[in-house]
Amino acid sequence: MFAVIKTGGKQYKVASGDMLRIERIAADAGETVLFNEVLMLGGDSPQIGAPMIEDAGVEAEVVDQIKGEKVIHFVKRRRKHSSKRTKGHRQKLTLIRIGDILSTGAGKSKSKTAIGTGSVSASVVAAMEERYAMNKADQAEMAKRVVAGEAKAKSAKPAKAEKADAPAEAAAPAKEEKAAPKKAKKADKSGDDLTQISGVGPVIVGKLNGEGVTTFAQIAAWSEADVDAIEEKLSFKGRVGREDWIAQAKELAKG
């Protein structure tokens, strides 16, 4: 079984018994620390965190506090001052031996949490551990509230559905009442559908109705004088004869 842990801004794939050099943590040689930022657990039943795996951890024994290899940083400036500067650096590291990999129950482990660097004081480490424990407690409390809220919402849904049905039933008669006048209006409507005459659209029908022409029989009975008068009033001279409205009206009047 292996685990992928995060510490010091880096990720490490570890297995039980591995020796590892990591960024310095606040712990003395011989102490057992717990890495609780576990991103992945491998083995027969692998787990992948989102981003961390809940209640998982990796215990490790601090072997020693060491320093890495010296890195030389040399700078030479030829222009202006022709200066040279050499700086050396040795990264502070912690040598650890990986112990148990805990897929669950890391929260109950008595090992102290691996935190920070060697420059962190013991009081700061204790405060950070306390804050971590408080955050865990807050998360558990929040989860309980969410579950309780979901249960309450489920129980309230049937009541809301019943309330929603009542207005719908009350609204149904009102719709029927509104529909009744429409039917009555259609029954009262008289005259023929003049748009059946080729060349007559809704606009022309409106103009004809304004002149009192509403039926095919009226158009079929037009004389030349009537045609001239209608064309003059409605400003479409020659259209009645060109589109043969009278002949069409006679055919439509027959039914």
Short mmCIF file of C-alpha atoms in Angstrom, two decimals:
data_model
loop_
_atom_site.label_atom_id
_atom_site.label_comp_id
_atom_site.label_asym_id
_atom_site.label_seq_id
_atom_site.Cartn_x
_atom_site.Cartn_y
_atom_site.Cartn_z
CA MET A 1 0.00 0.00 0.00
CA PHE A 2 1.24 3.48 -0.80
CA ALA A 3 0.06 7.03 -0.21
CA VAL A 4 0.61 10.42 -1.79
CA ILE A 5 1.09 13.10 0.85
CA LYS A 6 1.55 16.84 0.69
CA THR A 7 4.04 18.69 2.87
CA GLY A 8 6.19 21.76 2.41
CA GLY A 9 4.38 22.64 -0.81
CA LYS A 10 5.45 19.36 -2.44
CA GLN A 11 3.89 15.96 -3.01
CA TYR A 12 5.55 12.66 -2.14
CA LYS A 13 4.63 9.08 -2.96
CA VAL A 14 5.47 7.05 0.16
CA ALA A 15 5.19 3.49 1.43
CA SER A 16 5.77 2.02 4.86
CA GLY A 17 9.51 1.91 5.68
CA ASP A 18 10.59 4.58 3.17
CA MET A 19 13.26 7.11 4.20
CA LEU A 20 12.42 10.60 3.01
CA ARG A 21 13.95 14.07 3.08
CA ILE A 22 11.31 16.76 3.31
CA GLU A 23 11.14 20.48 4.04
CA ARG A 24 11.88 21.00 7.72
CA ILE A 25 9.00 20.41 10.13
CA ALA A 26 8.69 21.44 13.76
CA ALA A 27 9.63 18.18 15.47
CA ASP A 28 12.60 16.70 17.30
CA ALA A 29 14.48 13.54 16.39
CA GLY A 30 12.69 10.46 17.69
CA GLU A 31 9.22 12.01 17.64
CA THR A 32 6.36 10.50 15.65
CA VAL A 33 4.42 12.92 13.49
CA LEU A 34 1.25 12.59 11.44
CA PHE A 35 0.85 13.85 7.88
CA ASN A 36 -2.88 14.38 7.46
CA GLU A 37 -2.83 15.91 3.97
CA VAL A 38 -3.26 12.69 2.01
CA LEU A 39 -4.15 13.13 -1.66
CA MET A 40 -4.28 9.47 -2.67
CA LEU A 41 -4.17 5.97 -1.23
CA GLY A 42 -3.07 3.08 -3.44
CA GLY A 43 -3.44 -0.65 -3.06
CA ASP A 44 -6.28 -3.14 -3.46
CA SER A 45 -8.93 -0.42 -3.07
CA PRO A 46 -7.39 2.88 -4.20
CA GLN A 47 -8.87 6.18 -3.06
CA ILE A 48 -8.44 9.65 -4.56
CA GLY A 49 -9.10 12.74 -2.47
CA ALA A 50 -11.06 15.80 -3.45
CA PRO A 51 -8.54 17.25 -2.81
CA MET A 52 -7.75 15.40 0.46
CA ILE A 53 -8.99 12.05 1.75
CA GLU A 54 -11.10 12.53 4.85
CA ASP A 55 -9.71 11.04 8.09
CA ALA A 56 -6.65 9.52 6.35
CA GLY A 57 -3.07 10.05 7.45
CA VAL A 58 0.52 8.84 7.32
CA GLU A 59 2.59 8.40 10.47
CA ALA A 60 6.34 8.92 10.30
CA GLU A 61 9.27 8.93 12.72
CA VAL A 62 11.60 11.92 12.68
CA VAL A 63 15.11 10.51 12.25
CA ASP A 64 17.06 13.77 12.21
CA GLN A 65 17.03 17.45 11.35
CA ILE A 66 19.56 17.93 8.55
CA LYS A 67 20.69 20.36 5.88
CA GLY A 68 20.78 19.79 2.15
CA GLU A 69 23.77 20.13 -0.15
CA LYS A 70 25.31 23.57 -0.42
CA VAL A 71 24.18 25.60 -3.41
CA ILE A 72 26.56 28.33 -4.61
CA HIS A 73 25.10 31.47 -6.11
CA PHE A 74 27.74 33.58 -7.89
CA VAL A 75 27.00 36.98 -9.46
CA LYS A 76 29.50 39.04 -11.44
CA ARG A 77 28.73 42.48 -12.85
CA ARG A 78 31.33 43.77 -15.29
CA ARG A 79 29.77 47.05 -16.25
CA LYS A 80 29.87 50.11 -14.03
CA HIS A 81 31.16 48.54 -10.83
CA SER A 82 32.73 45.26 -11.95
CA SER A 83 31.50 43.64 -8.74
CA LYS A 84 31.44 39.99 -7.71
CA ARG A 85 29.28 38.34 -5.11
CA THR A 86 29.15 34.74 -3.95
CA LYS A 87 26.36 33.39 -1.77
CA GLY A 88 25.88 29.90 -0.43
CA HIS A 89 22.70 28.23 0.76
CA ARG A 90 21.88 24.95 2.50
CA GLN A 91 18.20 24.09 2.70
CA LYS A 92 16.95 22.97 6.11
CA LEU A 93 15.43 19.50 5.82
CA THR A 94 13.94 16.79 8.02
CA LEU A 95 14.82 13.14 7.55
CA ILE A 96 11.85 10.90 8.29
CA ARG A 97 11.01 7.19 8.18
CA ILE A 98 7.48 6.38 7.03
CA GLY A 99 5.49 4.24 9.45
CA ASP A 100 1.82 3.30 9.28
CA ILE A 101 -0.46 4.45 6.47
CA LEU A 102 -3.92 5.07 7.93
CA SER A 103 -6.85 4.96 5.52
CA THR A 104 -9.20 5.87 8.40
CA GLY A 105 -8.91 6.93 12.02
CA ALA A 106 -6.20 9.54 11.55
CA GLY A 107 -8.22 11.94 13.67
CA LYS A 108 -7.91 9.58 16.66
CA SER A 109 -4.14 9.21 16.30
CA LYS A 110 -2.10 10.50 19.26
CA SER A 111 0.81 11.54 17.03
CA LYS A 112 1.30 15.26 16.67
CA THR A 113 0.58 16.89 13.35
CA ALA A 114 3.55 17.65 11.11
CA ILE A 115 3.48 21.43 10.76
CA GLY A 116 5.68 24.20 9.51
CA THR A 117 9.43 24.59 9.61
CA GLY A 118 12.05 24.32 12.32
CA SER A 119 11.82 28.05 13.00
CA VAL A 120 8.27 27.70 14.35
CA SER A 121 8.07 27.77 18.11
CA ALA A 122 6.36 25.06 20.15
CA SER A 123 3.59 27.46 21.21
CA VAL A 124 2.81 28.30 17.59
CA VAL A 125 2.70 24.61 16.69
CA ALA A 126 0.32 23.94 19.59
CA ALA A 127 -1.91 26.81 18.49
CA MET A 128 -1.97 25.51 14.91
CA GLU A 129 -2.86 22.00 16.09
CA GLU A 130 -5.66 23.43 18.22
CA ARG A 131 -6.98 25.41 15.27
CA TYR A 132 -6.88 22.30 13.09
CA ALA A 133 -8.90 20.37 15.71
CA MET A 134 -11.43 23.23 15.91
CA ASN A 135 -11.79 23.26 12.12
CA LYS A 136 -12.48 19.52 12.14
CA ALA A 137 -15.14 20.02 14.82
CA ASP A 138 -16.71 22.88 12.84
CA GLN A 139 -16.83 20.74 9.70
CA ALA A 140 -18.56 17.93 11.59
CA GLU A 141 -21.10 20.38 13.03
CA MET A 142 -21.73 21.86 9.58
CA ALA A 143 -22.30 18.38 8.13
CA LYS A 144 -24.89 17.67 10.85
CA ARG A 145 -26.70 20.93 10.07
CA VAL A 146 -26.77 20.15 6.35
CA VAL A 147 -28.24 16.69 6.98
CA ALA A 148 -30.84 18.15 9.37
CA GLY A 149 -31.74 20.86 6.84
CA GLU A 150 -32.22 18.31 4.04
CA ALA A 151 -34.47 16.19 6.25
CA LYS A 152 -36.54 19.25 7.17
CA ALA A 153 -36.86 20.26 3.52
CA LYS A 154 -38.06 16.78 2.54
CA SER A 155 -40.73 16.79 5.25
CA ALA A 156 -41.92 20.27 4.19
CA LYS A 157 -42.31 19.39 0.48
CA PRO A 158 -45.69 17.53 0.73
CA ALA A 159 -47.27 20.46 2.60
CA LYS A 160 -46.08 22.87 -0.07
CA ALA A 161 -47.48 20.63 -2.78
CA GLU A 162 -50.92 20.65 -1.11
CA LYS A 163 -50.84 24.45 -0.88
CA ALA A 164 -49.84 24.69 -4.53
CA ASP A 165 -52.78 22.47 -5.59
CA ALA A 166 -55.38 24.71 -3.92
CA PRO A 167 -54.70 27.86 -6.00
CA ALA A 168 -54.63 25.74 -9.16
CA GLU A 169 -58.10 24.36 -8.40
CA ALA A 170 -59.39 27.83 -7.55
CA ALA A 171 -57.95 29.23 -10.77
CA ALA A 172 -59.65 26.59 -12.95
CA PRO A 173 -63.21 28.05 -12.67
CA ALA A 174 -61.86 31.51 -13.42
CA LYS A 175 -60.34 30.23 -16.66
CA GLU A 176 -63.62 28.63 -17.62
CA GLU A 177 -65.44 31.89 -16.92
CA LYS A 178 -62.98 33.78 -19.10
CA ALA A 179 -63.35 31.26 -21.90
CA ALA A 180 -67.15 31.61 -22.00
CA PRO A 181 -67.23 35.23 -23.23
CA LYS A 182 -64.86 34.31 -26.08
CA LYS A 183 -67.29 31.71 -27.37
CA ALA A 184 -70.17 34.18 -27.10
CA LYS A 185 -68.11 36.74 -29.02
CA LYS A 186 -67.52 34.29 -31.86
CA ALA A 187 -71.23 33.49 -32.01
CA ASP A 188 -72.08 37.20 -32.31
CA LYS A 189 -69.61 37.74 -35.13
CA SER A 190 -71.37 38.16 -38.52
CA GLY A 191 -70.19 38.44 -42.11
CA ASP A 192 -68.02 36.34 -44.41
CA ASP A 193 -64.28 35.75 -44.40
CA LEU A 194 -63.36 38.18 -47.16
CA THR A 195 -59.73 37.07 -47.10
CA GLN A 196 -60.83 34.05 -49.16
CA ILE A 197 -60.95 36.41 -52.13
CA SER A 198 -57.56 36.34 -53.84
CA GLY A 199 -55.84 39.69 -53.37
CA VAL A 200 -57.77 40.65 -50.22
CA GLY A 201 -55.75 40.68 -47.04
CA PRO A 202 -56.54 41.61 -43.43
CA VAL A 203 -55.77 45.30 -44.03
CA ILE A 204 -58.16 45.53 -46.99
CA VAL A 205 -60.80 43.58 -45.06
CA GLY A 206 -60.60 46.19 -42.32
CA LYS A 207 -61.08 48.98 -44.85
CA LEU A 208 -64.01 47.20 -46.51
CA ASN A 209 -65.65 46.58 -43.15
CA GLY A 210 -65.24 50.27 -42.43
CA GLU A 211 -67.28 50.98 -45.55
CA GLY A 212 -69.94 48.49 -44.44
CA VAL A 213 -68.87 45.67 -46.80
CA THR A 214 -68.83 42.41 -44.83
CA THR A 215 -70.23 39.67 -47.13
CA PHE A 216 -69.49 38.04 -50.46
CA ALA A 217 -73.02 38.90 -51.63
CA GLN A 218 -72.36 42.62 -51.23
CA ILE A 219 -69.22 42.44 -53.37
CA ALA A 220 -70.96 40.21 -55.95
CA ALA A 221 -73.70 42.85 -56.33
CA TRP A 222 -71.33 45.77 -56.99
CA SER A 223 -72.01 47.83 -60.08
CA GLU A 224 -69.36 49.75 -62.00
CA ALA A 225 -70.26 52.87 -60.04
CA ASP A 226 -69.88 50.97 -56.77
CA VAL A 227 -66.48 49.66 -57.87
CA ASP A 228 -65.29 53.16 -58.81
CA ALA A 229 -66.51 54.56 -55.50
CA ILE A 230 -64.81 51.82 -53.44
CA GLU A 231 -61.54 52.11 -55.36
CA GLU A 232 -61.59 55.88 -54.93
CA LYS A 233 -62.22 55.69 -51.19
CA LEU A 234 -59.73 52.91 -50.51
CA SER A 235 -57.03 54.17 -52.92
CA PHE A 236 -56.54 50.98 -54.97
CA LYS A 237 -57.85 52.01 -58.39
CA GLY A 238 -58.27 49.18 -60.91
CA ARG A 239 -57.54 46.45 -58.40
CA VAL A 240 -61.11 45.11 -58.14
CA GLY A 241 -61.31 44.45 -61.87
CA ARG A 242 -57.70 43.32 -62.19
CA GLU A 243 -58.08 40.66 -59.51
CA ASP A 244 -61.71 39.91 -60.46
CA TRP A 245 -63.14 40.29 -56.95
CA ILE A 246 -66.75 40.28 -58.14
CA ALA A 247 -66.50 36.91 -59.93
CA GLN A 248 -64.68 35.40 -56.94
CA ALA A 249 -67.31 36.77 -54.56
CA LYS A 250 -70.12 35.26 -56.65
CA GLU A 251 -68.50 31.82 -56.52
CA LEU A 252 -67.85 32.08 -52.78
CA ALA A 253 -71.37 33.33 -52.10
CA LYS A 254 -72.76 30.13 -53.63
CA GLY A 255 -70.99 28.24 -50.85
#
